CSV table of C-alpha atoms in Angstrom, one decimal:
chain,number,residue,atom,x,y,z
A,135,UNK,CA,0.0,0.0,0.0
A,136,UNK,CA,0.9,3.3,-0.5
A,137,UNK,CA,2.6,4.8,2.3
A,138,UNK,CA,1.0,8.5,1.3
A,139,UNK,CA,-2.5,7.0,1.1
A,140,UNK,CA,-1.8,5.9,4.4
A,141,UNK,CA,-1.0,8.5,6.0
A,142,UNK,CA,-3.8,10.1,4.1
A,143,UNK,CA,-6.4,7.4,5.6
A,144,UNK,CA,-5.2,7.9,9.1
A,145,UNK,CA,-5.3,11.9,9.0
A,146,UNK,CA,-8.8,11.9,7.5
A,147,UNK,CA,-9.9,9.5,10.8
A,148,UNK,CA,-8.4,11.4,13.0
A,149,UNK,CA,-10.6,14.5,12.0
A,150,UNK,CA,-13.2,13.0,12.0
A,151,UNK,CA,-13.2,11.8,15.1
A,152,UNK,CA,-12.3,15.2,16.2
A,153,UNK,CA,-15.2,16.6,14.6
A,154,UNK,CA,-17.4,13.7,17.0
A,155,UNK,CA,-19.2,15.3,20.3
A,156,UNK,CA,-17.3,13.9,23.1
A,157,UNK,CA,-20.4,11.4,24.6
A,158,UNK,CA,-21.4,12.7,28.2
A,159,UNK,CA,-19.5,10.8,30.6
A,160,UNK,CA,-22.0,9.0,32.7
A,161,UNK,CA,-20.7,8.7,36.3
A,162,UNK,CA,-19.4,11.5,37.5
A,163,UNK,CA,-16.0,11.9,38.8
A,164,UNK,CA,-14.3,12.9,42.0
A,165,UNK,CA,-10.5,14.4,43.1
A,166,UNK,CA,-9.9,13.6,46.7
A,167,UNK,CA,-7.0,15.6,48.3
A,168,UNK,CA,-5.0,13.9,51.0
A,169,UNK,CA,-1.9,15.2,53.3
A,170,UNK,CA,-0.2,12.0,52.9
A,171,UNK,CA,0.5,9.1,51.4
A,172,UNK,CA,-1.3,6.7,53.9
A,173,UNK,CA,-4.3,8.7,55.6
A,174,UNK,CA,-6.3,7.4,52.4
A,175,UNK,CA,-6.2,4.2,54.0
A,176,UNK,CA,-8.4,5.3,57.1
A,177,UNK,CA,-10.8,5.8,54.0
A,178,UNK,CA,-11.1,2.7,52.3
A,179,UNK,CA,-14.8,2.0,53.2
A,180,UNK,CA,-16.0,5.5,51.9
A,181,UNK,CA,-14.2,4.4,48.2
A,182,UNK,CA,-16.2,0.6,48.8
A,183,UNK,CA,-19.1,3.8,49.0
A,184,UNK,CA,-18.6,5.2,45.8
A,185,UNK,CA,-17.8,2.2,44.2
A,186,UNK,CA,-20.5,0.2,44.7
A,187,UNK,CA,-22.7,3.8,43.3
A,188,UNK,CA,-20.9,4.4,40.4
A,189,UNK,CA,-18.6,7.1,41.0
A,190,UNK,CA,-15.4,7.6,39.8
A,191,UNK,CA,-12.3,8.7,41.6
A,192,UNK,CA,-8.5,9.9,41.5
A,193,UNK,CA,-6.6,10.6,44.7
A,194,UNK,CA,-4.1,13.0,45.2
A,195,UNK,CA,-1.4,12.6,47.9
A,196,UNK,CA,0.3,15.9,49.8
A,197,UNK,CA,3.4,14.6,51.9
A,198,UNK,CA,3.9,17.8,54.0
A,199,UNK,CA,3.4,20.7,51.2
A,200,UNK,CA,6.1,18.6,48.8
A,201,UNK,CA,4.4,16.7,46.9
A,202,UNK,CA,1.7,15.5,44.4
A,203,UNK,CA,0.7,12.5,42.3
A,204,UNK,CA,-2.2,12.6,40.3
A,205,UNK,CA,-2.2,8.7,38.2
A,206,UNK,CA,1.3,8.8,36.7
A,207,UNK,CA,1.9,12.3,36.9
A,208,UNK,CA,3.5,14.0,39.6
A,209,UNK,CA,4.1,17.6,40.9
A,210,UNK,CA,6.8,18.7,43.4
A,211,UNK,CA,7.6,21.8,45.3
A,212,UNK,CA,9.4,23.2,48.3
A,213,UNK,CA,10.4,26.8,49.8
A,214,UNK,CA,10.5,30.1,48.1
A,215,UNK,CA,12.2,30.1,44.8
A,216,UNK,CA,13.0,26.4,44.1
A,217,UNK,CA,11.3,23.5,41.7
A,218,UNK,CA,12.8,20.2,43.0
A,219,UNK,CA,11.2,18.3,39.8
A,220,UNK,CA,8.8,19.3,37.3
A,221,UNK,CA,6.8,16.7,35.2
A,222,UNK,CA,6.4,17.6,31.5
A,223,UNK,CA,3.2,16.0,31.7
A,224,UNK,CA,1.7,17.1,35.3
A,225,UNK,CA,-1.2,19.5,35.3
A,226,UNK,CA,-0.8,22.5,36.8
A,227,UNK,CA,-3.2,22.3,40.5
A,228,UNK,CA,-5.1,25.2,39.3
A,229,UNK,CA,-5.6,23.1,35.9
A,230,UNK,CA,-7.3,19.7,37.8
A,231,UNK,CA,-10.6,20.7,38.6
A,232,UNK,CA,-11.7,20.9,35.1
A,233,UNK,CA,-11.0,17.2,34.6
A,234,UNK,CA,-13.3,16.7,37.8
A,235,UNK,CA,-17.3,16.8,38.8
A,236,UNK,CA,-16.4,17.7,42.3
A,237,UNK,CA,-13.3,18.0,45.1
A,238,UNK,CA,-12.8,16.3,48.8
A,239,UNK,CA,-10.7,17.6,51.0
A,240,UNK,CA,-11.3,15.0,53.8
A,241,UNK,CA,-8.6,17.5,56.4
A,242,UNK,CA,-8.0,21.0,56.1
A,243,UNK,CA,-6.0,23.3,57.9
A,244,UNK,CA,-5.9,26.8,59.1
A,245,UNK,CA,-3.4,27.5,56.8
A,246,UNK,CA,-5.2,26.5,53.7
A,247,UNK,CA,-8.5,27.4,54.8
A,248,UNK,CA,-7.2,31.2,55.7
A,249,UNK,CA,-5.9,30.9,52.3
A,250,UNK,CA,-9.2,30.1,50.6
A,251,UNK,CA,-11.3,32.3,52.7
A,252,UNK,CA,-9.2,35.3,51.5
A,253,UNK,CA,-9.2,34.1,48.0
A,254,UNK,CA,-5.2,33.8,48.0
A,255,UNK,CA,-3.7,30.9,46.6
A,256,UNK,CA,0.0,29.7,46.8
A,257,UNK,CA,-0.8,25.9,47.9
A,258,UNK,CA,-1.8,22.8,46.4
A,259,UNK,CA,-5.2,22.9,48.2
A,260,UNK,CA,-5.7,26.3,47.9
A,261,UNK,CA,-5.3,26.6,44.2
A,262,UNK,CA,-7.2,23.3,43.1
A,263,UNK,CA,-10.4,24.6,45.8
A,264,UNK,CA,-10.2,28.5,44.0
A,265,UNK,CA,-10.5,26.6,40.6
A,266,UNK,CA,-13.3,24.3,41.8
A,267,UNK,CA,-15.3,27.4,42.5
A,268,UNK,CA,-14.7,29.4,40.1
A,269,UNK,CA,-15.8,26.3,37.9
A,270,UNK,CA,-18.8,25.9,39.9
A,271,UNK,CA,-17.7,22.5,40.6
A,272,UNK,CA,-18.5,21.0,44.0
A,273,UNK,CA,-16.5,20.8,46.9
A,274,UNK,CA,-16.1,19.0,50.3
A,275,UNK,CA,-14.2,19.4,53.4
A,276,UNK,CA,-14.3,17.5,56.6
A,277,UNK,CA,-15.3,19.4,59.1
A,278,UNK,CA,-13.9,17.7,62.1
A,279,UNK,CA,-10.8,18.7,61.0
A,280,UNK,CA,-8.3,19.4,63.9
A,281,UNK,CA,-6.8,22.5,61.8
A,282,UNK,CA,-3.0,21.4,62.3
A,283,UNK,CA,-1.1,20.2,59.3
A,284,UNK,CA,0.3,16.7,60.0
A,285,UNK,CA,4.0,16.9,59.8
A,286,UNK,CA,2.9,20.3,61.9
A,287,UNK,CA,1.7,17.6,64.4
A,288,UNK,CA,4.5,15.3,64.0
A,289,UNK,CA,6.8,17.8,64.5
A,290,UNK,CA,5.3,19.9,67.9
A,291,UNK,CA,4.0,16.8,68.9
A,292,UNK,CA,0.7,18.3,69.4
A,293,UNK,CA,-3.3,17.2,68.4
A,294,UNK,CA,-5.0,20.6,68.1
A,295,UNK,CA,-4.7,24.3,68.0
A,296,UNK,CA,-4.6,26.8,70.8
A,297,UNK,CA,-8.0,28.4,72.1
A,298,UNK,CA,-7.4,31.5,69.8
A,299,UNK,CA,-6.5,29.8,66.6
A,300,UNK,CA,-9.0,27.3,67.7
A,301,UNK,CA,-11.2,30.5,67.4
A,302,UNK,CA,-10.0,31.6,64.0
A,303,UNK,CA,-10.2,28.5,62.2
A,304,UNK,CA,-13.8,28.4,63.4
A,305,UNK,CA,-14.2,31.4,61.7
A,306,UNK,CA,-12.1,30.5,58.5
A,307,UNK,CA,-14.7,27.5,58.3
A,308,UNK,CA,-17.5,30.0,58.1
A,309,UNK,CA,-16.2,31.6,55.2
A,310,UNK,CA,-15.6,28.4,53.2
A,311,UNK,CA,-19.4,27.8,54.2
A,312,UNK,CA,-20.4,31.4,52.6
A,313,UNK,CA,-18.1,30.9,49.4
A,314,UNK,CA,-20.1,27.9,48.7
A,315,UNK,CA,-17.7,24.7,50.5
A,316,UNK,CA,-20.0,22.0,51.7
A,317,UNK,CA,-18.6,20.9,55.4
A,318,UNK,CA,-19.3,17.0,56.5
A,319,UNK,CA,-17.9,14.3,58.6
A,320,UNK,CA,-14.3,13.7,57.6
A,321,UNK,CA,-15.1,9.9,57.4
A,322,UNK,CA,-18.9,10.0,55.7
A,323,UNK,CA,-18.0,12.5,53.1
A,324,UNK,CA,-18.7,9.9,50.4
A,325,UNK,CA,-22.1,9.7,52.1
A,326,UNK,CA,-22.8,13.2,51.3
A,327,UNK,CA,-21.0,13.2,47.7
A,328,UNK,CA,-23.2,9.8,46.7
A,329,UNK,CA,-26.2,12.3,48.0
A,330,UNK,CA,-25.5,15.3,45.9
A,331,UNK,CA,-24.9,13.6,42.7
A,332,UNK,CA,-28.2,11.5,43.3
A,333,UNK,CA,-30.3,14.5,43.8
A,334,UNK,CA,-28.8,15.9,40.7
A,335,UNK,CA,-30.0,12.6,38.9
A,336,UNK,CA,-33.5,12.4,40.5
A,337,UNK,CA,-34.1,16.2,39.7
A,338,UNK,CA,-33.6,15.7,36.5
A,339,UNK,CA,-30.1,17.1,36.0
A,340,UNK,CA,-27.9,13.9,35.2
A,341,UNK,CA,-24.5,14.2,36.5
A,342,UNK,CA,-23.4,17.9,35.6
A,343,UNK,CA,-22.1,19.0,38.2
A,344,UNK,CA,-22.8,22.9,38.2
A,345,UNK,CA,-26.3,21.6,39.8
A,346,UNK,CA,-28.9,23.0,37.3
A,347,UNK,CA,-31.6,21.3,36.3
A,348,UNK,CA,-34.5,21.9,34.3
A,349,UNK,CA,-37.0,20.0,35.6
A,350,UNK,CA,-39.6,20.6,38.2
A,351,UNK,CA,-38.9,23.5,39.1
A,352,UNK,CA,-42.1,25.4,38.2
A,353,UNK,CA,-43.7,23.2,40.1
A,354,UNK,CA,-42.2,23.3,43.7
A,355,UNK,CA,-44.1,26.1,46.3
A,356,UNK,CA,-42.2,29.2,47.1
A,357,UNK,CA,-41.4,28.9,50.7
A,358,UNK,CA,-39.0,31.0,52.8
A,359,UNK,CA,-38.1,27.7,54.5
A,360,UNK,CA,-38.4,25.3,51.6
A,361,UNK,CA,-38.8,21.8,52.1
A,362,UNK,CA,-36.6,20.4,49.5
A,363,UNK,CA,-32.9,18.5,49.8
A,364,UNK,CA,-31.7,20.4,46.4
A,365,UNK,CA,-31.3,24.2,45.8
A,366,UNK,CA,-30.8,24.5,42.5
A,367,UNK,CA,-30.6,27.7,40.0
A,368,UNK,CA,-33.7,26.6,38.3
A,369,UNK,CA,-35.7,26.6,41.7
A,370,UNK,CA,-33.9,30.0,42.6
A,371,UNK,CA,-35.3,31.9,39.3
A,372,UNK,CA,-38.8,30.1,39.6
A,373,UNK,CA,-39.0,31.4,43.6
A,374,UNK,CA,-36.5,34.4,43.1
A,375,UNK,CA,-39.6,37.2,43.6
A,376,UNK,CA,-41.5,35.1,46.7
A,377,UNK,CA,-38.1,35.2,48.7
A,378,UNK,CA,-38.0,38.5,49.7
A,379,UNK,CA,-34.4,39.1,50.0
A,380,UNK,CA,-33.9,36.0,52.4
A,381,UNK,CA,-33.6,32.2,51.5
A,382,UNK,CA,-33.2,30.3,55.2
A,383,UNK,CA,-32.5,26.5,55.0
A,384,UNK,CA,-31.8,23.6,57.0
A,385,UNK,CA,-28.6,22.4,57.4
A,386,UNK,CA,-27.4,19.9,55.3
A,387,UNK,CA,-29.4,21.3,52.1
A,388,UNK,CA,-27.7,20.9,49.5
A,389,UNK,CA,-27.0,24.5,47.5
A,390,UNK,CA,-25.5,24.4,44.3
A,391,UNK,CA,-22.6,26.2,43.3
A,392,UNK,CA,-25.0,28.4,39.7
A,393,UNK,CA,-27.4,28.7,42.6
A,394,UNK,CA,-25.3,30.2,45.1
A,395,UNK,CA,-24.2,32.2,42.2
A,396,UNK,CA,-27.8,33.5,41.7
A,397,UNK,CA,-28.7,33.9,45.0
A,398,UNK,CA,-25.7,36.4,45.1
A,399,UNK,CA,-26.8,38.0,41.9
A,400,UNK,CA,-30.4,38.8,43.0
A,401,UNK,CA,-29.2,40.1,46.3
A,402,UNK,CA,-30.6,37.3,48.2
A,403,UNK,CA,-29.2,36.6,51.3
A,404,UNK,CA,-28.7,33.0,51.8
A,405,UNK,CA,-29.2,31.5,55.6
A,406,UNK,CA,-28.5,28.2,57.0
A,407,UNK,CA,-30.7,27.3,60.2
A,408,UNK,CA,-30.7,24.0,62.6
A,409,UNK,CA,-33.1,21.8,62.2
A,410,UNK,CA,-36.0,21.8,64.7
């Protein structure tokens, strides 16, 4: 065979396969963020979780602030002004979340959370959590966190913070709340990640994980307190004028990020009340 018309052949099948709509990927898929190496393994039940539902997952290992591995790829760093060693291949961290349906951050610290809250970046966590929202992608913390790093605790040899930074991080954990973070048990977050995507799927939105959906929504009631699990922007434009400034739910409603976004846009003031 001719070796032009073969290259010929193969060009012509490449395009048009370029030319194809990538098929919706079915299950979503989830980036879990870990300090180390090992405290995955305290989390093997909550993969058995996802799993056995369908979803999709990649972990991402932080040894101290040093390094990452993301599949084959990995990404190292240390103190100001030097790379230790660059893969040509390893995204960026600001780059991941658009690979991703969502982000769990099973432990987060005071460090990273201060630097989320005030929308600086400069960390592993701190970038890949500022891309996720920007995205409107989905994210999840533990909220039992004890705020110390772990090599911080390896190191001082202690298991918490002081009563003032104890104080501050409670604070910094507020923020994340108002910026759109969903905050859960460190060891059931795949509980409430399996919840959220099968909401999405029973309201009609599939897997997408900006939250929309475009069913039912005209026909839920405009309540101040509604009694739904899922917030969504749909539900937020069909109850917008019957809010009146104030949308107060119960804890453990699930938000989503274009309706958050809404919410904000509208100048309605978005409050999260205890059950009872």
């Amino acid at each position: 065979m001719d070796i032009r018309q073969l290259v010929q052949d193969i060009a012509r099948e490449i395009m048009s396969l370029s030319d194809k709509p990538n098929p919706q990927r079915k299950a979503p898929k989830l980036l879990f963020i870990f300090c180390d190496s090992r405290a995955h393994e305290a989390h093997s039940d909550q993969f058995i979780l996802l799993d056995n539902h369908g979803i999709e997952y990649d972990l991402m290992f932080l040894d101290g602030v040093t390094s990452a591995w993301i599949g084959m790829s990995r990404m190292e760093s240390s103190g100001a002004g030097k790379t230790i060693a660059v893969d040509e291949y390893a995204p960026a961290p600001i780059e991941l979340p658009k690979d991703y349906d969502g982000v769990v951050i099973p432990e987060i610290d005071l460090d990273n959370a201060s630097r989320i809250a005030a929308g600086l970046k400069g960390s592993v966590k701190a970038e890949i959590v500022f891309s996720a929202l920007l995205l409107n992608k989905p994210v999840w913390v533990g909220k039992d966190s004890p705020g110390v790093k772990r090599n911080d605790r390896k190191t001082l040899k202690v298991l918490s913070l002081s009563p003032g930074y104890t104080k501050l991080f409670q604070k910094r954990l507020a923020e994340l709340e108002e910026l759109g973070i969903t905050f859960g048990p460190g060891q059931d977050l795949a509980g409430e990640v399996v919840r959220y995507f099968q909401l999405l799927k029973s309201d009609g939105a599939g897997y997408e994980a900006d939250g929309s959906s475009a069913a039912a929504a005209a026909s839920r009631t405009a309540s101040t307190k509604p009694d739904v699990a899922l917030i969504t922007a749909d539900w937020v434009s069909a109850q917008a004028a019957s809010l009146n400034g104030l949308l107060e739910v119960e804890r453990g409603t699930i938000v989503s990020p274009l309706a958050k976004d809404l919410l904000r846009d509208k100048g309605i003031v978005l409050h999260f009340s205890d059950k009872g």
